[in-house]
Amino acid sequence: MGDVDKEHDKDVLILAVETSCDETAASVVKNGREVLSNVIYTQIALHTEYGGVVPEIASRKHIEKINQVIEEALAAAGVTLGDINAVAVTYGPGLVGALLVGVSAAKAISFAAGIPLVGVHHINGHISANYIEHRELEPPFVCLVASGGHSHLVLARDYGVYEIIGRTRDDAAGEAFDKVARAIGLGYPGGPKIDKLAREGNPEAVSFPRAKVAENEYDFSFSGLKSAVLNYLNSCRMKGESVCQADVAASFQKAVVDVLVEHSMRAVREFGCRKFAIAGGVASNSGLRSAFEKECERQGVGFYRPSPALCTDNAAMIGAAGYYEYQKGVRHGYDLNAVPNLRL
Ligand code: KG4
Ligand code: ZN
């Protein structure tokens, strides 16, 4: 056997499945970094009329779509189940009924194909999305995870090994985006809509608070900011003043970004890390990305971020994280359950 064949023998193909919220997703990832396919069926349109994700509808739609999405992922990668080394699946945190669909599908595939089952933490997936487009990135690095359910500042010590430096005390950053979007009449999903509108507004138009948390300088709090936006809107209404949606969007977004940047850069300095990454749905925000780009360049820190499509929920990130778990020897049994509040 030639060297090329030997190299090829060592390739590890992971089939990854993600159903923790409102995207039914499957992907085939080679050696943790190369995405052979990345199929996402998004349910956003279904939930829009309710102004947010309805768990029962999400679970039902996952059941309808999961087999098709997995088959498409295998076909698009040009492989069959016989080529797959392990199946990785998000088992928490997330909506329990939604998670269960992915977990059950992954167990069935693992059993039928006789390949290992590897459960993955959703946030480990988000962070690992950075490995896909930055082949040179290795731990340790500081990472800001900002999604609809989480705002964490972590030190990635090794693959899948995280130390939490700071977390939100109340709302997650994405949750604040969604709630403020609803308040200014933009609807669901709020993050991308605020992002777009903020580009036309003046970020200095309204001065919103940048909350500090006394006990831990790395922790976040966004509920006060959300209330400040609601109060501002109410007082305008009472005074009969018109509200410039774009200015509110831009000023709110700037307040969130300022806090995220300040806390993150302090952690980078404190922990002596020269590498900083962002992850999660909010990491696709254009204002946040350009603020970090500027600040990291100014401070001579390497800045890593997944492209926007890999920031929001997808299965390729689960395949990247799953690969490193698989290499560490992590194997789950058929008693693997969905864990809605799984800790990092
Ligand atoms: O990571 P993700 O897809 O799902 C969770 O694990 O929560 O994050 C979804 C969140 C939502 O709150 C959404 O409004 C927010 O990420 N988001 C954004 C943007 N795109 C998505 N927030 C700000 N700007 C964006 N461009
Ligand atoms: Zn997510």
mmCIF file of C-alpha atoms and ligand atoms in Angstrom, residues 18 20-21 122-123 126 147-148 150 280-281 311-314 317, ligand 2:
data_model
loop_
_atom_site.group_PDB
_atom_site.id
_atom_site.type_symbol
_atom_site.label_atom_id
_atom_site.label_comp_id
_atom_site.label_asym_id
_atom_site.label_seq_id
_atom_site.Cartn_x
_atom_site.Cartn_y
_atom_site.Cartn_z
ATOM 1 C CA GLU A 18 -28.297 18.677 14.933
ATOM 2 C CA SER A 20 -31.663 21.257 19.218
ATOM 3 C CA CYS A 21 -33.917 24.137 18.193
ATOM 4 C CA HIS A 122 -24.278 22.173 21.358
ATOM 5 C CA ILE A 123 -21.938 24.942 22.555
ATOM 6 C CA HIS A 126 -20.609 26.372 18.087
ATOM 7 C CA SER A 147 -26.396 32.740 20.779
ATOM 8 C CA GLY A 148 -30.135 32.773 21.416
ATOM 9 C CA HIS A 150 -26.201 31.475 25.747
ATOM 10 C CA GLY A 280 -22.992 31.371 18.024
ATOM 11 C CA GLY A 281 -25.779 33.084 16.104
ATOM 12 C CA CYS A 311 -22.316 30.816 13.225
ATOM 13 C CA THR A 312 -26.019 29.989 13.338
ATOM 14 C CA ASP A 313 -27.155 26.424 14.040
ATOM 15 C CA ASN A 314 -25.804 23.794 11.652
ATOM 16 C CA MET A 317 -20.014 22.364 13.667
HETATM 17 ZN ZN ZN B 2 -27.021 27.312 18.629
#
